[in-house]
Coordinates of C-alpha atoms in Angstrom, one line a residue:
M1 CA 67.4 306.0 24.6
S2 CA 65.0 307.5 27.0
L3 CA 62.3 308.8 24.5
G4 CA 60.7 307.1 21.5
E5 CA 62.0 303.6 22.4
K6 CA 58.7 301.9 21.5
V7 CA 58.5 303.6 18.1
D8 CA 62.2 302.9 17.6
F9 CA 61.6 299.2 18.4
C10 CA 58.7 299.0 15.9
L11 CA 60.7 300.8 13.2
S12 CA 63.6 298.4 13.8
V13 CA 61.3 295.4 13.5
R14 CA 59.9 296.7 10.2
A15 CA 63.4 297.5 8.9
V16 CA 64.4 293.8 9.1
G17 CA 61.1 292.7 7.5
G18 CA 59.1 291.9 10.6
T19 CA 55.5 292.8 11.2
I20 CA 54.0 295.1 13.8
Y21 CA 50.4 294.7 14.6
F22 CA 48.2 297.6 15.6
E23 CA 44.9 297.1 17.3
P24 CA 42.8 300.3 16.9
A25 CA 40.2 299.2 19.5
S26 CA 42.8 298.8 22.2
T27 CA 43.3 301.2 25.1
V28 CA 46.7 301.8 26.6
I29 CA 47.0 303.5 30.0
Y30 CA 50.2 304.7 31.5
V31 CA 50.1 304.7 35.3
F32 CA 52.7 306.8 36.9
P33 CA 53.7 305.8 40.5
V34 CA 53.0 309.0 42.3
P35 CA 54.4 309.9 44.7
L36 CA 57.9 308.6 43.9
E37 CA 59.9 307.3 46.8
W38 CA 62.8 309.7 47.8
Y39 CA 65.4 307.1 46.7
D40 CA 63.9 307.1 43.2
L41 CA 64.4 310.8 42.6
P42 CA 68.1 310.8 41.6
Y43 CA 67.5 308.3 38.8
F44 CA 64.2 309.9 37.8
F45 CA 65.8 313.3 37.4
L46 CA 68.7 311.8 35.5
R47 CA 66.4 309.7 33.3
W48 CA 64.2 312.6 32.4
S49 CA 66.9 315.3 32.4
D50 CA 66.9 317.8 29.5
A51 CA 70.3 316.4 28.4
W52 CA 69.0 312.8 28.2
N53 CA 65.8 314.0 26.4
K54 CA 67.7 315.9 23.8
T55 CA 70.3 313.2 23.3
S56 CA 67.5 310.6 22.9
L57 CA 65.6 312.7 20.4
N58 CA 68.7 313.6 18.4
H59 CA 69.7 309.9 18.2
F60 CA 66.2 308.9 17.1
Q61 CA 66.2 311.8 14.5
Q62 CA 69.5 310.8 13.1
K63 CA 68.8 307.0 13.1
W64 CA 65.6 307.4 11.2
G65 CA 66.4 310.4 9.1
L66 CA 63.8 312.7 10.5
A67 CA 63.8 316.4 9.8
K68 CA 64.8 318.6 12.7
D69 CA 61.3 320.2 12.7
A70 CA 59.5 316.8 12.6
K71 CA 56.3 316.9 14.7
F72 CA 57.5 313.8 16.6
M73 CA 60.5 315.7 17.8
S74 CA 58.6 318.7 19.3
I75 CA 55.8 316.6 20.8
G76 CA 58.3 314.2 22.4
Y77 CA 60.3 317.0 23.8
K78 CA 57.3 318.8 25.3
W79 CA 55.9 315.6 26.8
A80 CA 59.3 314.7 28.4
N81 CA 59.6 318.2 29.9
R82 CA 56.2 318.0 31.5
H83 CA 56.8 314.4 32.6
R84 CA 60.0 315.5 34.4
L85 CA 58.0 317.9 36.6
V86 CA 55.6 315.2 38.0
P87 CA 57.6 314.7 41.2
L88 CA 57.4 318.4 41.9
E89 CA 53.6 318.5 41.9
P90 CA 53.3 318.2 45.7
I91 CA 55.8 321.1 46.1
Q92 CA 53.9 323.0 43.4
N93 CA 50.6 322.6 45.3
W94 CA 52.2 323.7 48.5
L95 CA 53.9 326.8 46.9
L96 CA 50.7 327.8 45.2
S97 CA 48.8 327.7 48.6
L98 CA 51.5 329.9 50.2
L99 CA 52.3 332.4 47.5
P100 CA 50.0 334.7 45.5
W101 CA 51.0 333.2 42.1
Q102 CA 48.8 331.7 39.5
L103 CA 49.6 328.2 38.2
H104 CA 50.6 329.4 34.7
S105 CA 52.0 332.8 35.6
K106 CA 55.4 333.7 34.2
T107 CA 56.7 334.3 37.7
Y108 CA 55.6 330.9 38.9
L109 CA 56.8 329.1 35.8
N110 CA 60.2 330.7 36.1
F111 CA 60.5 329.8 39.8
R112 CA 59.4 326.2 39.1
G113 CA 61.9 325.9 36.3
F114 CA 64.6 327.2 38.6
I115 CA 63.7 324.7 41.3
E116 CA 63.6 321.9 38.8
S117 CA 67.0 322.8 37.3
V118 CA 68.6 323.0 40.7
L119 CA 67.2 319.6 41.7
T120 CA 68.3 318.1 38.4
R121 CA 71.8 319.4 38.8
I122 CA 72.0 318.0 42.3
F123 CA 70.6 314.6 41.5
V124 CA 72.3 314.1 38.1
K125 CA 75.7 315.1 39.7
R126 CA 75.2 312.6 42.5
K127 CA 74.1 309.8 40.1
R128 CA 77.1 310.4 37.8
Q129 CA 79.5 310.2 40.7
K130 CA 78.1 306.7 41.6
I131 CA 78.3 305.4 38.1

């Protein structure tokens, strides 16, 4: 499972009668190690690939009986897709400085999606061959 593992853990603890404590005054910060090292990219693109994201969310949905249109599903999927693009930010900034595209223009988003899909296919294929 690559998405929802913390929620899954908490629900599993509750399912066997355990207690989960929530501290409303706490602050949780997720620090992403940017930039990734080149040798981290194959695993990163596999770990956050669309296939793994969908498989994780589908497993979570089936395990906990969530509706297909549950808000958790759409929020988790959108977050994972944005997260997968983090290593491309340096390339994104470079492209935007060279080309006359706006950050959220359809042309740019399509191009970025194409680049991301090519990289994912390359890295996922290499990683699967090693497994």
